[in-house]
GROMACS .gro file of N, CA and C in nm:
model
  219
    1PHE      N    1  -0.481   0.987   1.718
    1PHE     CA    2  -0.460   0.924   1.592
    1PHE      C    3  -0.573   0.921   1.509
    2GLY      N    4  -0.628   1.022   1.498
    2GLY     CA    5  -0.719   1.053   1.380
    2GLY      C    6  -0.664   1.069   1.243
    3PHE      N    7  -0.535   1.139   1.247
    3PHE     CA    8  -0.467   1.185   1.144
    3PHE      C    9  -0.376   1.046   1.094
    4LEU      N   10  -0.358   0.979   1.204
    4LEU     CA   11  -0.268   0.816   1.127
    4LEU      C   12  -0.389   0.750   1.062
    5GLN      N   13  -0.475   0.751   1.099
    5GLN     CA   14  -0.577   0.662   1.035
    5GLN      C   15  -0.628   0.759   0.875
    6LEU      N   16  -0.604   0.850   0.900
    6LEU     CA   17  -0.679   0.936   0.764
    6LEU      C   18  -0.534   0.906   0.674
    7PHE      N   19  -0.437   0.946   0.747
    7PHE     CA   20  -0.283   0.906   0.651
    7PHE      C   21  -0.284   0.779   0.587
    8THR      N   22  -0.328   0.662   0.674
    8THR     CA   23  -0.329   0.527   0.610
    8THR      C   24  -0.444   0.508   0.525
    9SER      N   25  -0.532   0.545   0.544
    9SER     CA   26  -0.661   0.535   0.422
    9SER      C   27  -0.614   0.561   0.294
   10PHE      N   28  -0.565   0.682   0.303
   10PHE     CA   29  -0.488   0.774   0.207
   10PHE      C   30  -0.422   0.697   0.106
   11TYR      N   31  -0.317   0.655   0.185
   11TYR     CA   32  -0.205   0.558   0.154
   11TYR      C   33  -0.240   0.418   0.074
   12ALA      N   34  -0.338   0.358   0.152
   12ALA     CA   35  -0.456   0.265   0.065
   12ALA      C   36  -0.490   0.275  -0.043
   13VAL      N   37  -0.539   0.397  -0.056
   13VAL     CA   38  -0.624   0.414  -0.172
   13VAL      C   39  -0.538   0.473  -0.269
   14THR      N   40  -0.455   0.553  -0.271
   14THR     CA   41  -0.318   0.573  -0.356
   14THR      C   42  -0.260   0.424  -0.418
   15ILE      N   43  -0.205   0.323  -0.340
   15ILE     CA   44  -0.183   0.186  -0.368
   15ILE      C   45  -0.293   0.085  -0.467
   16ALA      N   46  -0.451   0.139  -0.491
   16ALA     CA   47  -0.523   0.059  -0.514
   16ALA      C   48  -0.564   0.157  -0.661
   17ALA      N   49  -0.529   0.270  -0.644
   17ALA     CA   50  -0.510   0.364  -0.767
   17ALA      C   51  -0.397   0.320  -0.882
   18SER      N   52  -0.338   0.304  -0.831
   18SER     CA   53  -0.196   0.251  -0.868
   18SER      C   54  -0.183   0.110  -0.955
   19TRP      N   55  -0.281   0.022  -0.882
   19TRP     CA   56  -0.317  -0.093  -0.966
   19TRP      C   57  -0.448  -0.073  -1.076
   20ALA      N   58  -0.501   0.019  -1.049
   20ALA     CA   59  -0.580   0.067  -1.172
   20ALA      C   60  -0.520   0.100  -1.275
   21ALA      N   61  -0.424   0.206  -1.240
   21ALA     CA   62  -0.339   0.254  -1.371
   21ALA      C   63  -0.269   0.181  -1.446
   22GLU      N   64  -0.236   0.050  -1.361
   22GLU     CA   65  -0.148  -0.032  -1.439
   22GLU      C   66  -0.222  -0.094  -1.548
   23GLU      N   67  -0.378  -0.153  -1.515
   23GLU     CA   68  -0.450  -0.218  -1.607
   23GLU      C   69  -0.447  -0.117  -1.703
   24LEU      N   70  -0.533   0.002  -1.664
   24LEU     CA   71  -0.504   0.103  -1.774
   24LEU      C   72  -0.441   0.115  -1.891
   25ASP      N   73  -0.286   0.131  -1.852
   25ASP     CA   74  -0.186   0.169  -1.896
   25ASP      C   75  -0.119   0.027  -1.966
   26GLY      N   76  -0.197  -0.089  -1.956
   26GLY     CA   77  -0.140  -0.193  -2.022
   26GLY      C   78  -0.026  -0.281  -1.977
   27ARG      N   79   0.025  -0.238  -1.842
   27ARG     CA   80   0.128  -0.300  -1.807
   27ARG      C   81   0.130  -0.389  -1.733
   28LEU      N   82  -0.017  -0.428  -1.696
   28LEU     CA   83  -0.087  -0.524  -1.625
   28LEU      C   84  -0.085  -0.659  -1.724
   29GLU      N   85  -0.090  -0.619  -1.821
   29GLU     CA   86  -0.106  -0.787  -1.926
   29GLU      C   87   0.019  -0.822  -1.934
   30LEU      N   88   0.129  -0.767  -1.949
   30LEU     CA   89   0.279  -0.808  -1.963
   30LEU      C   90   0.265  -0.909  -1.804
   31GLU      N   91   0.227  -0.857  -1.723
   31GLU     CA   92   0.291  -0.918  -1.559
   31GLU      C   93   0.175  -1.049  -1.600
   32ILE      N   94   0.044  -1.051  -1.634
   32ILE     CA   95  -0.026  -1.175  -1.604
   32ILE      C   96  -0.004  -1.294  -1.746
   33ALA      N   97   0.022  -1.208  -1.829
   33ALA     CA   98   0.062  -1.317  -1.944
   33ALA      C   99   0.194  -1.442  -1.895
   34CYS      N  100   0.263  -1.386  -1.809
   34CYS     CA  101   0.382  -1.473  -1.774
   34CYS      C  102   0.251  -1.600  -1.662
   35PRO      N  103   0.367  -1.685  -1.682
   35PRO     CA  104   0.267  -1.842  -1.658
   35PRO      C  105   0.251  -1.842  -1.507
   36ALA      N  106   0.260  -1.749  -1.409
   36ALA     CA  107   0.193  -1.710  -1.254
   36ALA      C  108   0.082  -1.736  -1.284
   37PRO      N  109   0.015  -1.792  -1.205
   37PRO     CA  110  -0.134  -1.804  -1.164
   37PRO      C  111  -0.209  -1.639  -1.142
   38ARG      N  112  -0.314  -1.615  -1.192
   38ARG     CA  113  -0.334  -1.483  -1.133
   38ARG      C  114  -0.366  -1.476  -0.975
   39VAL      N  115  -0.390  -1.572  -0.915
   39VAL     CA  116  -0.437  -1.580  -0.788
   39VAL      C  117  -0.328  -1.563  -0.715
   40LYS      N  118  -0.249  -1.635  -0.746
   40LYS     CA  119  -0.107  -1.579  -0.692
   40LYS      C  120  -0.048  -1.455  -0.692
   41TYR      N  121  -0.036  -1.438  -0.847
   41TYR     CA  122  -0.014  -1.259  -0.841
   41TYR      C  123  -0.069  -1.163  -0.767
   42TYR      N  124  -0.239  -1.182  -0.760
   42TYR     CA  125  -0.269  -1.046  -0.717
   42TYR      C  126  -0.290  -1.092  -0.515
   43LEU      N  127  -0.243  -1.196  -0.485
   43LEU     CA  128  -0.227  -1.235  -0.323
   43LEU      C  129  -0.087  -1.177  -0.305
   44LEU      N  130   0.010  -1.181  -0.424
   44LEU     CA  131   0.139  -1.142  -0.398
   44LEU      C  132   0.126  -0.942  -0.389
   45ARG      N  133   0.083  -0.908  -0.454
   45ARG     CA  134  -0.001  -0.767  -0.503
   45ARG      C  135  -0.064  -0.697  -0.349
   46LEU      N  136  -0.120  -0.825  -0.281
   46LEU     CA  137  -0.196  -0.764  -0.171
   46LEU      C  138  -0.095  -0.761  -0.060
   47ALA      N  139  -0.051  -0.844  -0.048
   47ALA     CA  140   0.068  -0.880   0.060
   47ALA      C  141   0.179  -0.800   0.057
   48ALA      N  142   0.211  -0.749  -0.036
   48ALA     CA  143   0.304  -0.632  -0.094
   48ALA      C  144   0.271  -0.496  -0.015
   49ALA      N  145   0.127  -0.470  -0.046
   49ALA     CA  146   0.009  -0.369  -0.042
   49ALA      C  147   0.037  -0.339   0.181
   50LEU      N  148   0.007  -0.478   0.217
   50LEU     CA  149  -0.013  -0.472   0.336
   50LEU      C  150   0.137  -0.439   0.398
   51VAL      N  151   0.212  -0.483   0.362
   51VAL     CA  152   0.335  -0.471   0.403
   51VAL      C  153   0.385  -0.326   0.401
   52ALA      N  154   0.345  -0.232   0.326
   52ALA     CA  155   0.377  -0.124   0.261
   52ALA      C  156   0.295  -0.035   0.390
   53VAL      N  157   0.158  -0.038   0.424
   53VAL     CA  158   0.064   0.026   0.489
   53VAL      C  159   0.120  -0.044   0.604
   54VAL      N  160   0.171  -0.097   0.670
   54VAL     CA  161   0.193  -0.156   0.799
   54VAL      C  162   0.328  -0.062   0.843
   55LEU      N  163   0.438  -0.091   0.718
   55LEU     CA  164   0.539   0.005   0.758
   55LEU      C  165   0.505   0.169   0.778
   56VAL      N  166   0.408   0.206   0.685
   56VAL     CA  167   0.377   0.359   0.709
   56VAL      C  168   0.320   0.385   0.844
   57VAL      N  169   0.263   0.305   0.889
   57VAL     CA  170   0.170   0.321   1.034
   57VAL      C  171   0.282   0.263   1.121
   58VAL      N  172   0.373   0.212   1.106
   58VAL     CA  173   0.485   0.232   1.242
   58VAL      C  174   0.587   0.332   1.203
   59VAL      N  175   0.595   0.389   1.099
   59VAL     CA  176   0.683   0.497   1.094
   59VAL      C  177   0.625   0.636   1.153
   60ALA      N  178   0.500   0.620   1.108
   60ALA     CA  179   0.387   0.739   1.130
   60ALA      C  180   0.354   0.746   1.308
   61SER      N  181   0.368   0.602   1.371
   61SER     CA  182   0.345   0.606   1.517
   61SER      C  183   0.462   0.646   1.572
   62GLY      N  184   0.545   0.569   1.489
   62GLY     CA  185   0.725   0.663   1.619
   62GLY      C  186   0.736   0.761   1.575
   63VAL      N  187   0.707   0.878   1.471
   63VAL     CA  188   0.709   1.005   1.483
   63VAL      C  189   0.593   1.046   1.599
   64VAL      N  190   0.495   1.026   1.605
   64VAL     CA  191   0.382   1.063   1.704
   64VAL      C  192   0.446   1.066   1.863
   65VAL      N  193   0.514   0.936   1.847
   65VAL     CA  194   0.602   0.884   2.007
   65VAL      C  195   0.701   0.967   2.032
   66VAL      N  196   0.813   1.027   1.924
   66VAL     CA  197   0.858   1.124   1.942
   66VAL      C  198   0.832   1.235   1.963
   67VAL      N  199   0.722   1.294   1.884
   67VAL     CA  200   0.654   1.421   1.925
   67VAL      C  201   0.587   1.402   2.060
   68VAL      N  202   0.574   1.323   2.082
   68VAL     CA  203   0.458   1.343   2.235
   68VAL      C  204   0.578   1.361   2.332
   69ILE      N  205   0.718   1.287   2.303
   69ILE     CA  206   0.771   1.231   2.422
   69ILE      C  207   0.880   1.373   2.449
   70GLY      N  208   0.885   1.419   2.308
   70GLY     CA  209   0.985   1.556   2.294
   70GLY      C  210   0.888   1.693   2.350
   71SER      N  211   0.772   1.683   2.330
   71SER     CA  212   0.689   1.768   2.399
   71SER      C  213   0.632   1.785   2.533
   72VAL      N  214   0.694   1.644   2.623
   72VAL     CA  215   0.707   1.619   2.782
   72VAL      C  216   0.839   1.641   2.827
   73GLY      N  217   0.884   1.642   2.753
   73GLY     CA  218   1.036   1.697   2.796
   73GLY      C  219   1.089   1.809   2.806
   0.00000   0.00000   0.00000
């Protein structure tokens, strides 16, 4: 499962890099200018990132299980 951990960490870094790109491109200012509190905004972004990482892990784990079952049979 070393590959799965590596893939998950690269995916998490990609998500964080996209957040930094939003700030540099000026798109973040539009979202933060809305009346929603900044803490709520960042918590929602974090929750969305965690859901995405969990989905990637579940799909990758399913692929690993299918490959293992296929190689045994």
